[in-house]
Short mmCIF file of C-alpha atoms in Angstrom, two decimals:
data_model
loop_
_atom_site.label_atom_id
_atom_site.label_comp_id
_atom_site.label_asym_id
_atom_site.label_seq_id
_atom_site.Cartn_x
_atom_site.Cartn_y
_atom_site.Cartn_z
CA LEU A 149 0.00 0.00 0.00
CA ARG A 150 1.31 3.39 -1.06
CA LYS A 151 -0.71 6.47 -0.28
CA LEU A 152 0.00 10.20 -0.54
CA ASN A 153 -2.38 13.06 0.22
CA ALA A 154 -0.25 16.18 0.10
CA PRO A 155 -1.57 18.79 0.00
CA TRP A 156 -5.03 17.26 0.27
CA PRO A 157 -7.34 17.45 -1.77
CA PHE A 158 -5.14 18.74 -4.60
CA VAL A 159 -2.66 15.87 -4.85
CA ARG A 160 -3.75 12.32 -4.08
CA LEU A 161 -1.93 9.15 -5.04
CA LEU A 162 -2.91 5.61 -4.12
CA ASP A 163 -1.49 2.20 -5.07
CA ASP A 164 -3.36 -0.55 -3.28
CA GLY A 165 -3.10 -3.77 -5.24
CA ALA A 166 -5.64 -3.60 -8.08
CA ARG A 167 -6.87 -0.16 -6.99
CA ARG A 168 -4.99 2.88 -8.26
CA GLN A 169 -5.66 6.63 -8.07
CA ARG A 170 -3.80 9.63 -9.48
CA HIS A 171 -5.32 13.06 -8.82
CA CYS A 172 -3.98 16.53 -9.47
CA TRP A 173 -7.26 18.25 -8.66
CA PRO A 174 -8.92 20.11 -10.42
CA LEU A 175 -6.77 19.63 -13.53
CA TYR A 176 -6.72 15.86 -14.02
CA GLY A 177 -7.39 12.61 -12.25
CA THR A 178 -7.63 8.89 -12.93
CA GLU A 179 -8.92 5.98 -10.91
CA THR A 180 -8.89 2.27 -11.66
CA ALA A 181 -10.30 -0.57 -9.64
CA PRO A 182 -11.63 -4.02 -10.51
CA GLY A 183 -14.64 -3.45 -12.77
CA ARG A 184 -14.27 0.36 -12.85
CA ALA A 185 -12.09 2.91 -14.58
CA SER A 186 -12.63 6.66 -14.67
CA TRP A 187 -10.84 9.90 -15.39
CA TYR A 188 -11.59 13.62 -15.34
CA ALA A 189 -10.04 16.81 -16.70
CA LEU A 190 -10.84 20.31 -15.52
CA TRP A 191 -13.16 18.92 -12.89
CA PRO A 192 -16.20 18.87 -13.16
CA ILE A 193 -16.25 19.79 -16.87
CA VAL A 194 -14.85 16.67 -18.62
CA ARG A 195 -15.22 13.16 -17.25
CA SER A 196 -15.38 9.59 -18.45
CA SER A 197 -16.09 6.25 -16.81
CA ARG A 198 -16.35 2.56 -17.62
CA ASP A 199 -18.22 0.25 -15.23
CA GLU A 200 -18.02 -3.48 -15.89
CA ARG A 201 -20.44 -5.89 -14.27
CA ARG A 202 -20.89 -9.57 -14.89
CA ASP A 203 -23.55 -9.10 -17.59
CA LEU A 204 -23.29 -5.42 -18.59
CA THR A 205 -20.66 -2.77 -19.29
CA VAL A 206 -21.60 0.92 -19.15
CA GLU A 207 -19.35 3.51 -20.81
CA ARG A 208 -20.01 7.22 -20.26
CA PHE A 209 -18.38 10.43 -21.44
CA HIS A 210 -19.45 13.98 -20.44
CA VAL A 211 -18.43 17.48 -21.37
CA VAL A 212 -20.75 19.39 -19.04
CA PRO A 213 -23.23 20.80 -20.00
CA PHE A 214 -22.85 20.39 -23.75
CA TYR A 215 -22.09 16.78 -24.62
CA PHE A 216 -23.04 13.41 -23.17
CA GLN A 217 -22.71 9.90 -24.52
CA GLU A 218 -23.43 6.51 -23.04
CA ASN A 219 -23.06 2.98 -24.38
CA ARG A 220 -24.45 -0.12 -22.68
CA LEU A 221 -22.83 -3.34 -23.81
CA ALA A 222 -24.14 -6.80 -22.94
CA ALA A 223 -21.58 -9.45 -22.13
CA PRO A 224 -21.02 -11.85 -25.04
CA ALA A 225 -22.54 -15.32 -24.82
CA ALA A 226 -19.33 -16.95 -26.06
CA THR A 227 -15.74 -15.96 -25.39
CA ASN A 228 -14.91 -15.34 -29.07
CA GLU A 229 -17.85 -12.93 -29.62
CA ALA A 230 -17.76 -9.15 -29.30
CA PRO A 231 -19.96 -7.43 -26.72
CA ARG A 232 -23.43 -6.54 -28.05
CA ARG A 233 -24.62 -2.94 -27.74
CA VAL A 234 -28.05 -2.97 -26.05
CA ALA A 235 -28.45 0.80 -25.63
CA ALA A 236 -26.74 4.01 -26.70
CA CYS A 237 -27.36 7.68 -26.15
CA ARG A 238 -25.80 10.85 -27.57
CA ARG A 239 -26.75 14.37 -26.62
CA PHE A 240 -25.25 17.65 -27.85
CA TRP A 241 -27.11 20.36 -25.99
CA PRO A 242 -29.01 22.34 -27.23
CA LEU A 243 -28.82 21.00 -30.79
CA PHE A 244 -29.86 17.34 -30.71
CA SER A 245 -30.33 14.12 -28.80
CA TRP A 246 -30.29 10.56 -30.09
CA GLN A 247 -30.95 7.33 -28.26
CA ARG A 248 -31.29 3.69 -29.24
CA ASN A 249 -32.27 0.63 -27.24
CA GLU A 250 -33.84 -2.75 -27.94
CA GLU A 251 -37.28 -1.14 -28.31
CA GLY A 252 -36.19 1.32 -31.01
CA SER A 253 -34.52 4.69 -31.52
CA ARG A 254 -35.29 8.41 -31.38
CA PHE A 255 -33.58 11.48 -32.82
CA ARG A 256 -34.72 14.98 -31.82
CA THR A 257 -33.59 18.49 -32.66
CA LEU A 258 -33.70 20.98 -30.86
CA GLU A 259 -33.02 19.52 -27.43
CA LEU A 260 -33.35 22.33 -24.91
CA ASN A 261 -33.50 20.13 -21.80
CA PRO A 262 -29.90 19.88 -20.51
CA PHE A 263 -30.70 16.84 -18.34
CA ARG A 264 -30.91 13.24 -19.44
CA GLY A 265 -33.45 10.77 -18.13
CA SER A 266 -36.17 13.26 -17.25
CA ALA A 267 -39.18 11.39 -18.66
CA ALA A 268 -41.73 14.00 -17.53
CA VAL A 269 -39.93 16.78 -19.42
CA ASP A 270 -39.49 14.56 -22.49
CA ARG A 271 -43.16 13.66 -22.48
CA ASN A 272 -44.74 17.03 -21.59
CA TRP A 273 -42.39 19.82 -22.69
CA ALA A 274 -39.97 18.55 -25.34
CA PRO A 275 -42.62 18.51 -28.11
CA LEU A 276 -42.89 22.31 -27.72
CA TRP A 277 -39.29 22.98 -28.73
CA SER A 278 -38.59 20.00 -31.01
CA LEU A 279 -38.38 21.16 -34.61
CA PHE A 280 -37.77 17.65 -35.98
CA THR A 281 -38.24 14.22 -34.43
CA ARG A 282 -37.62 10.79 -35.92
CA ARG A 283 -38.67 7.59 -34.15
CA ALA A 284 -38.11 3.97 -35.16
CA ARG A 285 -39.44 0.94 -33.32
CA ALA A 286 -38.18 -2.61 -33.18
CA ASP A 287 -41.27 -3.80 -35.11
CA GLY A 288 -40.05 -1.84 -38.17
CA SER A 289 -42.39 1.13 -37.93
CA ARG A 290 -40.89 4.59 -38.15
CA ALA A 291 -42.20 8.14 -38.15
CA SER A 292 -40.73 11.58 -38.75
CA ASP A 293 -42.35 14.76 -37.46
CA LEU A 294 -41.50 18.25 -38.69
CA LEU A 295 -42.46 21.58 -37.08
CA TRP A 296 -44.66 20.31 -34.23
CA GLY A 297 -46.69 17.97 -36.40
CA LEU A 298 -47.37 20.28 -39.33
CA ALA A 299 -45.98 17.46 -41.43
CA ALA A 300 -45.40 13.84 -40.43
CA TRP A 301 -44.45 10.85 -42.52
CA GLY A 302 -43.24 7.31 -42.15
CA ARG A 303 -44.19 3.64 -42.31
CA ASP A 304 -46.24 1.48 -39.99
CA ALA A 305 -45.24 -1.99 -38.74
CA GLU A 306 -46.45 -3.58 -42.03
CA GLN A 307 -44.25 -1.09 -43.97
CA ARG A 308 -47.25 0.80 -45.36
CA PRO A 309 -46.36 4.47 -45.92
CA PHE A 310 -48.32 7.39 -44.51
CA LEU A 311 -48.24 11.16 -44.75
CA GLN A 312 -49.99 13.56 -42.41
CA LEU A 313 -50.37 17.30 -42.98
CA LEU A 314 -51.66 20.03 -40.67
CA TRP A 315 -52.52 17.56 -37.88
CA ALA A 316 -55.75 16.54 -39.65
CA PHE A 317 -55.14 15.27 -43.18
CA ARG A 318 -53.70 11.79 -43.34
CA PHE A 319 -52.85 9.93 -46.53
CA GLY A 320 -51.50 6.47 -47.20
CA ASP A 321 -52.19 2.77 -47.07
CA GLY A 322 -51.65 2.58 -43.33
CA TRP A 323 -54.72 4.70 -42.52
#
């Protein structure tokens, strides 16, 4: 075990078997431990982490408040296979957000909400500032929406196209 905290909290060093820390706060820091690795620069502006569990690996990267990305990788079934991405998210505030999971994907621009994972804001307020939205579902259906629903187009689960104008006029085989 080697440990140095001088002058704390600005310089911190730790070597404890598989656990290792190097911090020159607030400029840069790294930390590694079994199943976890992380680093930061210009704390709290830039940070990255990788958490490995038995069945899932989560990789995150932030440049606060502008950029966020996350990848969720499922552990491979066989040792010679690559990990399978089960979810991904990208957000460049205030321009766009994109997310994909096993249920489908969504792209939206503008994205004025700086926080991720706020379902109430996404459901109730985001449609007010979203100029363009594109959704795709695992069943193959997809829809694009322009200017708050003034125009919408896409395909349903049976791949029948549709077009909707001015919230009221709908055309296509899927109607």
